[in-house]
Short mmCIF file of C-alpha atoms and ligand atoms in Angstrom, two decimals:
data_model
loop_
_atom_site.label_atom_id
_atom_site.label_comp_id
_atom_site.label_asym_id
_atom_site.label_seq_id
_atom_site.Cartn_x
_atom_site.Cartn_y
_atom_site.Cartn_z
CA UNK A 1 0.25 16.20 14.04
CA UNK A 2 3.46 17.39 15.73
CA UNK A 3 5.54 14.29 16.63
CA UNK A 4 8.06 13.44 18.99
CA UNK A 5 11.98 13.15 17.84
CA UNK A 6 13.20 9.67 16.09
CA UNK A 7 14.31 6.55 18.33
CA UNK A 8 17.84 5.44 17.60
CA UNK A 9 18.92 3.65 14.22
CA UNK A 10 16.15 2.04 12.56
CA UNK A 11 17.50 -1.65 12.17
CA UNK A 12 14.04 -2.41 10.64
CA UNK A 13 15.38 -0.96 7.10
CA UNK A 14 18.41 -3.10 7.12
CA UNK A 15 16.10 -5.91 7.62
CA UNK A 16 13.85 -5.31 5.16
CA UNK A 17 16.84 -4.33 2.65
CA UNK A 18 17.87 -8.56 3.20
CA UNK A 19 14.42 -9.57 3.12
CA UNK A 20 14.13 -7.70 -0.46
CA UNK A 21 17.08 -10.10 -1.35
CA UNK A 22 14.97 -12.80 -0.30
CA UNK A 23 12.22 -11.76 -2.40
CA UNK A 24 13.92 -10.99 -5.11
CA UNK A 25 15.18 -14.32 -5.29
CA UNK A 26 11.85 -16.46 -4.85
CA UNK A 27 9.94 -13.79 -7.59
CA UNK A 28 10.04 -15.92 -10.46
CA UNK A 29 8.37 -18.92 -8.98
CA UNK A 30 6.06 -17.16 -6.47
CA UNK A 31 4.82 -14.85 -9.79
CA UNK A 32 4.37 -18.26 -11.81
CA UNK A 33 2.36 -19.29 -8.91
CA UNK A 34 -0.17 -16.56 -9.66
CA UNK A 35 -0.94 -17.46 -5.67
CA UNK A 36 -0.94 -15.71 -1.97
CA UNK A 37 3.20 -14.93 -0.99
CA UNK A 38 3.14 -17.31 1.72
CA UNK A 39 6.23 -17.87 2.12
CA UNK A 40 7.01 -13.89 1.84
CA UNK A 41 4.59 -12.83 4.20
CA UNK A 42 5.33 -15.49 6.72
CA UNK A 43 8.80 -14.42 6.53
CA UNK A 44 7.44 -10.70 7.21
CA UNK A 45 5.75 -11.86 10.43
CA UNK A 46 8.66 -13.73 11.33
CA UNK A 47 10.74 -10.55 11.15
CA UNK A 48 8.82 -8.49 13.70
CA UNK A 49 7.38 -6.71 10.80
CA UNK A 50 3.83 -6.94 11.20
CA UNK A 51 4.22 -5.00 14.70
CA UNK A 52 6.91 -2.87 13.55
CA UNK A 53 5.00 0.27 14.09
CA UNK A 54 2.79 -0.39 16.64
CA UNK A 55 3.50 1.96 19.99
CA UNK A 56 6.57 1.35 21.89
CA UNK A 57 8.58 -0.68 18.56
CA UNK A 58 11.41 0.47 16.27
CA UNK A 59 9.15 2.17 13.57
CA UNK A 60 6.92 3.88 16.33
CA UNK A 61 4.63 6.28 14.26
CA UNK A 62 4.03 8.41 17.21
CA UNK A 63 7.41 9.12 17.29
CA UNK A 64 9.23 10.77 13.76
CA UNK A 65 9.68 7.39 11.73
CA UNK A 66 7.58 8.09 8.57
CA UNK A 67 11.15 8.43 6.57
CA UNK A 68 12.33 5.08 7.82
CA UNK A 69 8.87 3.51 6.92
CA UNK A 70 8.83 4.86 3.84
CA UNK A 71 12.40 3.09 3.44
CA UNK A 72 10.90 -0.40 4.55
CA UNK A 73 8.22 0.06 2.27
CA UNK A 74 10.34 0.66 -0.47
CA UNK A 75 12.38 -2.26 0.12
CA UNK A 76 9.47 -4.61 0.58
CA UNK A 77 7.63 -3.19 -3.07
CA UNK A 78 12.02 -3.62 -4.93
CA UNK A 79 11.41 -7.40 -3.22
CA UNK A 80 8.09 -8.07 -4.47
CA UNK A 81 5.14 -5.64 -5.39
CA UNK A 82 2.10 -7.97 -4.43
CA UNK A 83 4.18 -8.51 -1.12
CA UNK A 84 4.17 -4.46 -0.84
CA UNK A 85 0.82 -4.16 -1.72
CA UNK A 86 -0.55 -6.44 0.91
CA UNK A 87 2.02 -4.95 3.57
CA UNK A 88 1.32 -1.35 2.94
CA UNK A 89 -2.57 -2.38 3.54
CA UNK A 90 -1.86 -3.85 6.81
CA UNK A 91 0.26 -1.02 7.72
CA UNK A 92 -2.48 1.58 7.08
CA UNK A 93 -4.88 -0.36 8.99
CA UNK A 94 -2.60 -0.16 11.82
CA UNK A 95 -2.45 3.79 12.01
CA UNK A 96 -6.08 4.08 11.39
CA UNK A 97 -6.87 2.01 14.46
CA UNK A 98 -4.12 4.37 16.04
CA UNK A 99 -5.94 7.46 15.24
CA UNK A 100 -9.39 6.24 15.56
CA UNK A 101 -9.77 2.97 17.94
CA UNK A 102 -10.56 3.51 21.26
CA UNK A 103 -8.18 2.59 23.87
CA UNK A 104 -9.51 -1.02 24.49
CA UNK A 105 -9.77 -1.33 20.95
CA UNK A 106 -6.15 -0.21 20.31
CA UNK A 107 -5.05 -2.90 23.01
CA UNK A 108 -7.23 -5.78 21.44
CA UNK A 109 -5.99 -4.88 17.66
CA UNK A 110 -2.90 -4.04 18.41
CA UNK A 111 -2.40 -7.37 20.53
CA UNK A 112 -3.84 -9.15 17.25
CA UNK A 113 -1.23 -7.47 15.27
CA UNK A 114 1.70 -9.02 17.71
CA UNK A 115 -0.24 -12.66 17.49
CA UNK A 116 0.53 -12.41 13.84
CA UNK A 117 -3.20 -11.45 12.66
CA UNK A 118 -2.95 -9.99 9.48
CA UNK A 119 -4.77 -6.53 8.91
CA UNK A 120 -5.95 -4.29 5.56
CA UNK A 121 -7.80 -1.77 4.25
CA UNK A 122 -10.93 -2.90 1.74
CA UNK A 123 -12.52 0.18 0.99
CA UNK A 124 -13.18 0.02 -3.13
CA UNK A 125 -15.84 -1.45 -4.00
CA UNK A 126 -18.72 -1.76 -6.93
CA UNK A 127 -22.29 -0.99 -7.41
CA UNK A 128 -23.00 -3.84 -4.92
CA UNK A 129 -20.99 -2.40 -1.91
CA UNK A 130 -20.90 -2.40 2.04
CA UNK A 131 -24.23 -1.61 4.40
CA UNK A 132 -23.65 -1.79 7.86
CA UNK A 133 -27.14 -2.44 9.38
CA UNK A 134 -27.57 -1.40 13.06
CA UNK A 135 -30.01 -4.21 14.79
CA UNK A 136 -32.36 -3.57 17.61
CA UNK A 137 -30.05 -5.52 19.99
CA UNK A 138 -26.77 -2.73 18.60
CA UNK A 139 -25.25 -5.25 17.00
CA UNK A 140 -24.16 -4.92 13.14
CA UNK A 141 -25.15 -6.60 10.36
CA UNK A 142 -23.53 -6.06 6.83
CA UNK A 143 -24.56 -6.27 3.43
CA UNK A 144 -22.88 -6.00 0.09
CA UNK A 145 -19.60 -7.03 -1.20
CA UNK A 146 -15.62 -5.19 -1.46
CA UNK A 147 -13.91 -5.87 -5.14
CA UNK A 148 -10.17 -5.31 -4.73
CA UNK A 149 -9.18 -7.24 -1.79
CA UNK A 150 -5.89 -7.61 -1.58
CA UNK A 151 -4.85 -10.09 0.92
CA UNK A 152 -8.09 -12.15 0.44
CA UNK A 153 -8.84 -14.38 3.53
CA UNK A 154 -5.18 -14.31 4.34
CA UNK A 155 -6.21 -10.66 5.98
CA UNK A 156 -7.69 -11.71 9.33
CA UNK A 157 -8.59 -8.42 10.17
CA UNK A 158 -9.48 -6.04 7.42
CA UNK A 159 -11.06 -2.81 7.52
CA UNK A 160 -14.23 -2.82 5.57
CA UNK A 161 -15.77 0.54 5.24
CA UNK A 162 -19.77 1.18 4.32
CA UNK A 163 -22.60 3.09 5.14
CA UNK A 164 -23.61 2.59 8.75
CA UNK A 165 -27.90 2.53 8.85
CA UNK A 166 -29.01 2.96 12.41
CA UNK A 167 -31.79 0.65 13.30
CA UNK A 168 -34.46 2.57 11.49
CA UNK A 169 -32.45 2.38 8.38
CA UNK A 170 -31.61 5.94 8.59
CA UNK A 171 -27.54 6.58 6.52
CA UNK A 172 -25.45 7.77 8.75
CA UNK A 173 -22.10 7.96 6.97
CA UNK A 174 -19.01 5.97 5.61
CA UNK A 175 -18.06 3.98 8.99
CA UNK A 176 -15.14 1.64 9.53
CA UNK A 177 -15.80 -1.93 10.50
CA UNK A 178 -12.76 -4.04 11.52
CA UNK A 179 -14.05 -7.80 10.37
CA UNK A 180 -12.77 -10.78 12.25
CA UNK A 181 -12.51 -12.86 9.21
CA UNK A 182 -10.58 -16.00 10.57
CA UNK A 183 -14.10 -16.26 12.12
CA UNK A 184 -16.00 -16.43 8.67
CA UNK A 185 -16.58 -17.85 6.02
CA UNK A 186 -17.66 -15.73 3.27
CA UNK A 187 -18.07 -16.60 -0.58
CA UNK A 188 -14.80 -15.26 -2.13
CA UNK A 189 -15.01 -14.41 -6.17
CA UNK A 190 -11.51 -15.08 -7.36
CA UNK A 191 -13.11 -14.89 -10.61
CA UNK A 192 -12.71 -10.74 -10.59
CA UNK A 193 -9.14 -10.85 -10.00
CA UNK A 194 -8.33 -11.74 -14.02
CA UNK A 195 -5.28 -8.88 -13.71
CA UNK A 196 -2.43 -7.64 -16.18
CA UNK A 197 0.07 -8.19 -13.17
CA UNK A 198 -0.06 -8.56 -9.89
CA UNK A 199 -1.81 -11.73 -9.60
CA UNK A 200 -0.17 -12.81 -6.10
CA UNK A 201 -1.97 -9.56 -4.18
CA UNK A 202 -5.10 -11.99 -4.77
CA UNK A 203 -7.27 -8.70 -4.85
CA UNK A 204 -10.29 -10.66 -4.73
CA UNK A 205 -14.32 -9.65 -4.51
CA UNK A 206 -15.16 -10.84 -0.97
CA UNK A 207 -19.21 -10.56 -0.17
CA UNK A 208 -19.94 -9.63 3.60
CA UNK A 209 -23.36 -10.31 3.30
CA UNK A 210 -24.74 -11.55 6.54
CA UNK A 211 -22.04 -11.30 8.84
CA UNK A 212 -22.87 -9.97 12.79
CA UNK A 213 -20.36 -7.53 13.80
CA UNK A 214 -20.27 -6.35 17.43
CA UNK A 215 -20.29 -2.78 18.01
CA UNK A 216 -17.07 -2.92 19.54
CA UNK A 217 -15.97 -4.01 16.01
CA UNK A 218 -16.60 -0.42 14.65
CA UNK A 219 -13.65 1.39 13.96
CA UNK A 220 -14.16 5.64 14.90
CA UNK A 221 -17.64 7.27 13.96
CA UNK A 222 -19.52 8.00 10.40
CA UNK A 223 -17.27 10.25 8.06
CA UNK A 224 -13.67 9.10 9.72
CA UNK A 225 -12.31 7.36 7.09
CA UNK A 226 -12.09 9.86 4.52
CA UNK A 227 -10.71 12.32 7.23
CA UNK A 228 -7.46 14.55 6.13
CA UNK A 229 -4.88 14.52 6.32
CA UNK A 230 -4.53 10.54 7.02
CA UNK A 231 -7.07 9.97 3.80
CA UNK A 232 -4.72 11.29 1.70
CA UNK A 233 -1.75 11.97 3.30
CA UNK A 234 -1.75 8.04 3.02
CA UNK A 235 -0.65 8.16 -0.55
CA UNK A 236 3.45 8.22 -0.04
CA UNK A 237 3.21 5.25 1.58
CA UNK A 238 1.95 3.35 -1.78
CA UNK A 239 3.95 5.66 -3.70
CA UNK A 240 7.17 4.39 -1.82
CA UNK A 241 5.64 0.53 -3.17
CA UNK A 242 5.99 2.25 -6.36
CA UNK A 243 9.16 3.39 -6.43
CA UNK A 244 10.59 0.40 -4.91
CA UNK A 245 9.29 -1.30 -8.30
CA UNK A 246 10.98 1.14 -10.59
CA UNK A 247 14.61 0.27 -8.01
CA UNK A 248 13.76 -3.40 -9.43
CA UNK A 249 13.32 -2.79 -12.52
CA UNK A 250 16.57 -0.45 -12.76
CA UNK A 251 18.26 -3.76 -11.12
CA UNK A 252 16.89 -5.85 -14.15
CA UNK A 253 17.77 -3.70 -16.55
CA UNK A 254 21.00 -3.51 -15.42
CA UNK A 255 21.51 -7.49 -15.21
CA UNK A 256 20.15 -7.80 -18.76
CA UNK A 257 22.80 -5.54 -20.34
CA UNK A 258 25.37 -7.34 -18.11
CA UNK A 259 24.53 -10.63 -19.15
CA UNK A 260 24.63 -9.38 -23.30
CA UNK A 261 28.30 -7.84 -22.55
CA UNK A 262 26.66 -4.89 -24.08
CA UNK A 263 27.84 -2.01 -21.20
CA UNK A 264 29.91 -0.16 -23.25
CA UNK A 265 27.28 0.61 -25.28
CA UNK A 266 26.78 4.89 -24.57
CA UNK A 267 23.18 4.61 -25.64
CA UNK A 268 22.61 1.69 -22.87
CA UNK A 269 24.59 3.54 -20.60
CA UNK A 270 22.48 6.88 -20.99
CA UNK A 271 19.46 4.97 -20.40
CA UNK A 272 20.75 3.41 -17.32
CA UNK A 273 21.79 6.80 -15.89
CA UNK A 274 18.04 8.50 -16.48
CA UNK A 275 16.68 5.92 -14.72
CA UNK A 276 19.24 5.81 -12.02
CA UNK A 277 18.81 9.48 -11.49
CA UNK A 278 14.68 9.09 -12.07
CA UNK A 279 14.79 6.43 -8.84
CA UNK A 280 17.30 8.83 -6.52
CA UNK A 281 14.91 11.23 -7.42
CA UNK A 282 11.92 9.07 -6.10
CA UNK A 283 14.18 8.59 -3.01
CA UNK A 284 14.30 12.22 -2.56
CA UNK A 285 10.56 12.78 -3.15
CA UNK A 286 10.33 10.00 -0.21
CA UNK A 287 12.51 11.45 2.13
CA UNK A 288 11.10 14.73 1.81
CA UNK A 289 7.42 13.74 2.17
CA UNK A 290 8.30 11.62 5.65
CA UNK A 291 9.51 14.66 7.13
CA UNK A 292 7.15 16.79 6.32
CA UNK A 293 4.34 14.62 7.00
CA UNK A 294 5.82 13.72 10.97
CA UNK A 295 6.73 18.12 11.48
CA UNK A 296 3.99 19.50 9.79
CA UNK A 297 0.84 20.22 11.44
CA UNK A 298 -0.52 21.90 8.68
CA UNK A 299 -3.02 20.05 6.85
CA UNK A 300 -3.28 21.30 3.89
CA UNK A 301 0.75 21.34 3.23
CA UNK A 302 0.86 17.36 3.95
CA UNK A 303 -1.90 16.93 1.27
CA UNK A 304 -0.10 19.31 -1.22
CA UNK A 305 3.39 17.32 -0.20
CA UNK A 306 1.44 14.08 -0.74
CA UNK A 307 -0.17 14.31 -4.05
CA UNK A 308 2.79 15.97 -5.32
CA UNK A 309 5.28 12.86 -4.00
CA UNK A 310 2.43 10.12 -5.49
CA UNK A 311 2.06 12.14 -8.80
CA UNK A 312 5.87 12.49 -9.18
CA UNK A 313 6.78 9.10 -8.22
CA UNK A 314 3.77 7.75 -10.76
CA UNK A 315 5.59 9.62 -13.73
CA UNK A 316 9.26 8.24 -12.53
CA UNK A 317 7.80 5.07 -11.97
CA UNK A 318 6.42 5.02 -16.03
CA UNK A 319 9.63 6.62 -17.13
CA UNK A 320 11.65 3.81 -15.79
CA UNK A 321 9.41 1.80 -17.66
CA UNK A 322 9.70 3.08 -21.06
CA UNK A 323 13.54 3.92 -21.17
CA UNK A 324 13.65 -0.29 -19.30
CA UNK A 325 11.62 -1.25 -22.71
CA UNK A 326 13.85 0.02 -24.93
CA UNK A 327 17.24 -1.24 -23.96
CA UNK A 328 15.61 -4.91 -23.32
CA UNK A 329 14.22 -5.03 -26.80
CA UNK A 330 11.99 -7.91 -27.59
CA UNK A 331 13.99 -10.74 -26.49
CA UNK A 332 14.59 -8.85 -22.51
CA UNK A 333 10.82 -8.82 -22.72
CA UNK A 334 10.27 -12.62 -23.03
CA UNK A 335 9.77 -14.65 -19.64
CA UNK A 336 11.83 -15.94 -17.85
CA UNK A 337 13.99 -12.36 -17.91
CA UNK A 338 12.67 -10.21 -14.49
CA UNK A 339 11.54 -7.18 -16.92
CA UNK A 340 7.77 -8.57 -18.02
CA UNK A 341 7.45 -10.19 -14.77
CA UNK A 342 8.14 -6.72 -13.16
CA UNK A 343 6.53 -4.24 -15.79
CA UNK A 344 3.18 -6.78 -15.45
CA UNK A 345 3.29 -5.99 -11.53
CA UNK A 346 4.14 -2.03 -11.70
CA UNK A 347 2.28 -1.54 -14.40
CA UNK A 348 -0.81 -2.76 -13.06
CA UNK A 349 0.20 -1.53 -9.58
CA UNK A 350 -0.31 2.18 -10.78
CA UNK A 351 -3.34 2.14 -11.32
CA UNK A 352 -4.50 3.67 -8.16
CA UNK A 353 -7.05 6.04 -6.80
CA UNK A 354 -7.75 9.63 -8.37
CA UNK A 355 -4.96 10.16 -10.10
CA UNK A 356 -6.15 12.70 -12.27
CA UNK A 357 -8.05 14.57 -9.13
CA UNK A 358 -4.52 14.00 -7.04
CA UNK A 359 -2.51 16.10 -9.64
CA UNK A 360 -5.22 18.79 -9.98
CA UNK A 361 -5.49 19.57 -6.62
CA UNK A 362 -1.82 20.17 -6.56
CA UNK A 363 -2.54 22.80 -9.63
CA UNK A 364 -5.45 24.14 -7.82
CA UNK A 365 -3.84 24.22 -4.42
CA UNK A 366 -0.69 26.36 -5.80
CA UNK A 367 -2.91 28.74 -7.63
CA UNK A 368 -4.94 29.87 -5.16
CA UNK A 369 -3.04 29.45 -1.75
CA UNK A 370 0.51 30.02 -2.49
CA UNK A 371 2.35 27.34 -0.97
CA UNK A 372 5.55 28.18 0.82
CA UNK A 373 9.18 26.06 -1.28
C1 FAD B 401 -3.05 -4.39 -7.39
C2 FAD B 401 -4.14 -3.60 -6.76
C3 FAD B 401 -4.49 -3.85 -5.45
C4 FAD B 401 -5.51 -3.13 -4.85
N1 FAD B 401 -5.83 -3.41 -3.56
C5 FAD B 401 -6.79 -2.68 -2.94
C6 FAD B 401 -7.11 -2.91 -1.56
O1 FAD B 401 -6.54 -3.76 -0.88
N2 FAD B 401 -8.09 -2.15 -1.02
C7 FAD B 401 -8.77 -1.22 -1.73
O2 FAD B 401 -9.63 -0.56 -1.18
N3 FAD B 401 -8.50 -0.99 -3.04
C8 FAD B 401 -7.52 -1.69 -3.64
N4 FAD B 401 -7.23 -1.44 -4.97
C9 FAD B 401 -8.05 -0.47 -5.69
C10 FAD B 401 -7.33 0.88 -5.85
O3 FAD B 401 -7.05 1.41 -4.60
C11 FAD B 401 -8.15 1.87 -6.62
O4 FAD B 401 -9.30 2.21 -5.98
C12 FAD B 401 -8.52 1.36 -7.91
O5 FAD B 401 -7.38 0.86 -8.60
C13 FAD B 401 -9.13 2.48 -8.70
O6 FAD B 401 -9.82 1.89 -9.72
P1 FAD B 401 -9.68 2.34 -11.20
O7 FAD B 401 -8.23 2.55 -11.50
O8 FAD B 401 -10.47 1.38 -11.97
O9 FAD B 401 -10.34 3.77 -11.03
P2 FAD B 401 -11.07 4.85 -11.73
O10 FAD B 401 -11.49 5.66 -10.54
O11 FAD B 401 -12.08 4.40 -12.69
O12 FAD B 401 -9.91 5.64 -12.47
C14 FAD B 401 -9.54 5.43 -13.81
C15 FAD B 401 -9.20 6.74 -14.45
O13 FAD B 401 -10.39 7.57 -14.51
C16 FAD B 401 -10.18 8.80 -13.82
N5 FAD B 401 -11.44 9.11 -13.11
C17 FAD B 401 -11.83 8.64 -11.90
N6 FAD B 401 -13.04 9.12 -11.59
C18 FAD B 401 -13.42 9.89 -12.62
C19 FAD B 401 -14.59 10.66 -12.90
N7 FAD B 401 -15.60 10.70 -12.04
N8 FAD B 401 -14.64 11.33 -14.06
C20 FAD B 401 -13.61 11.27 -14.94
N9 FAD B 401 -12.50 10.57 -14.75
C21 FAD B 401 -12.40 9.89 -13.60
C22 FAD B 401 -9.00 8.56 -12.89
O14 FAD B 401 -8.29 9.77 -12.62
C23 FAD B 401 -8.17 7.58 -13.70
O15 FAD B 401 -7.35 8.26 -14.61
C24 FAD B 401 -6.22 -2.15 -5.58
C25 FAD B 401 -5.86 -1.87 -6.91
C26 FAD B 401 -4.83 -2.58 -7.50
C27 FAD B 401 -4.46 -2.29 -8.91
#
């Protein structure tokens, strides 16, 4: 999708840039709290941020803004990863209403968004997952549960994709459902969410089971969701999380040596620069990818450009990691130093979908169709 030029200077960034401050200063007690970010989310809704790129605002996604989100989303994931994580999710939900929901449903969720509902995007799940059972009367009833919710109940209005029956029982394809959980009750397994970092995205295992949707609460038609490029296209915007975690681990690493006196050391200093040059890098990556993805119409290009930036920014992200390890030694890796709290998140933060399949299809897509550089 061709979009329209950029609105003036993104102010959004600079707030987000202080907010990351904020963050960075409450991370030690919200990680011991192993619990929801209140206090950082309610802080992101107090901002504007929650309708920051809904039609008409600063970050405008109609318009050419995907750099400057990218930015924002950065900043949030340097602040606080969970915080990122749940963000990003309500973000994406946002632009898959805008490409799917109809009109009335764009006003309703959208006017949500601005009463400070919280939105996401639930669509992993295990062997017991989402049916969305057509009745006689067109309502929808659902069955099954969603592992990996991050957000838990705090998301009001989560997307929760499953296979849509008709009211013969007949599959007709992965269909969005937008739930209106502040409605609901439903049994929430904290249990699952036993992570290695983390802990305050509260990715719980939510089950659905029984809850009577509306039809107006379905979100496009069968097969949507995993449309391209949006699908995965989607990936820089996680990938910018990412990087925002290596920038805060750079920071740490670079507080630690401070606080030793040990900066004239070359070997600490050599280690500093790779990793300052690995995150520029990332910014690059970022910058690039947001530009392509608002002036390119070409589907296939975003998807190359996207798996490339995620696959990249994994590597720099792991990198940082390892050369962070090293100069903290055992004693930078003992609590309450900002290194384990941060390699715990971004570690465990990685660990998203298809990586393997996201790096091949860059290998396949340059063999056979000879992208343009
Ligand atoms: C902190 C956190 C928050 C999350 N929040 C959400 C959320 O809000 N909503 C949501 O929908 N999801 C969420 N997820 C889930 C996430 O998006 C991924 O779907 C999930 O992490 C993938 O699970 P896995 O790593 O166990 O995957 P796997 O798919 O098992 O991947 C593990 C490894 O196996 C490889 N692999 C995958 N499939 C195959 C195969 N068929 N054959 C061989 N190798 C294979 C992969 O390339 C990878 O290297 C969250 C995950 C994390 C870590």
């Amino acid at each position: 999708m061709i979009r329209l030029p950029a609105l003036p200077a993104p102010a959004p960034v600079e707030l987000a840039r202080r907010l990351q401050q904020q963050f960075a200063e409450w991370a030690p007690e919200t990680f011991a709290s192993a619990a929801y970010p209140q206090r950082e989310m309610d802080a992101i809704r107090q901002a504007g941020l929650l309708h920051i790129t809904l039609p008409g605002e600063a970050l405008d996604l109609r318009h050419s803004n995907t750099p400057a989100l990218l930015q924002l989303l950065r900043y949030i994931g340097q602040g606080n990863l969970s915080v990122g994580r749940i963000y990003e999710g309500h973000v994406n939900a946002l632009q898959l209403i805008a490409v799917y929901g109809t009109p009335a449903q764009q006003q309703r969720w959208f006017a949500d968004a601005r009463a400070g509902h919280l939105f996401g995007v639930w669509n992993t799940e295990m062997q017991d997952g989402i049916h969305l059972d057509r009745q006689r009367t067109g309502k929808v009833r659902i069955r099954g549960s969603k592992s990996f919710c991050s957000g838990s109940v705090h998301v009001t209005r989560p997307i929760v994709p499953g296979v849509l029956h008709d009211s013969k029982g007949r599959a007709l394809g992965w269909q969005m459902a937008i739930v209106p959980l502040d409605r609901h009750d439903p049994p929430v397994d904290k249990s699952f969410w036993t992570p290695l970092g983390m802990r305050n995205s509260v990715s719980h295992k939510i089950d659905f089971t029984g809850i009577l949707l509306e039809p107006t609460d379905l979100l496009g038609h069968p097969g949507d969701y995993n449309r391209q490029p949006y699908l995965s296209g989607g990936a820089i915007r996680f990938a910018a999380v990412h990087l925002g975690g290596a920038a805060a681990v750079l920071e740490a690493i670079r507080e630690y040596i401070r606080q030793l006196k040990r900066t004239e050391d070359c070997y600490h200093r050599s280690r500093v620069g790779q990793m300052a040059i690995l995150v520029e890098s990332g910014n690059q990556w970022l910058e690039r990818s947001g530009r392509l993805t608002d002036q390119s119409s070409d589907t296939d290009e975003i998807i190359y450009y996207a798996n490339m930036t995620r696959t990249a920014i994994a590597s720099i992200c792991t990198d940082c990691l390892r050369l962070a390890e090293h100069s903290a030694g055992a004693r930078g890796m003992l609590h309450p130093y900002a290194l384990p709290r941060l390699h715990a998140d971004l570690t465990m933060y990685l660990r998203q979908p298809a990586p393997d399949a996201a790096l091949e299809a860059v290998g396949k897509h340059y063999l056979d169709d000879h992208p343009t550089h």
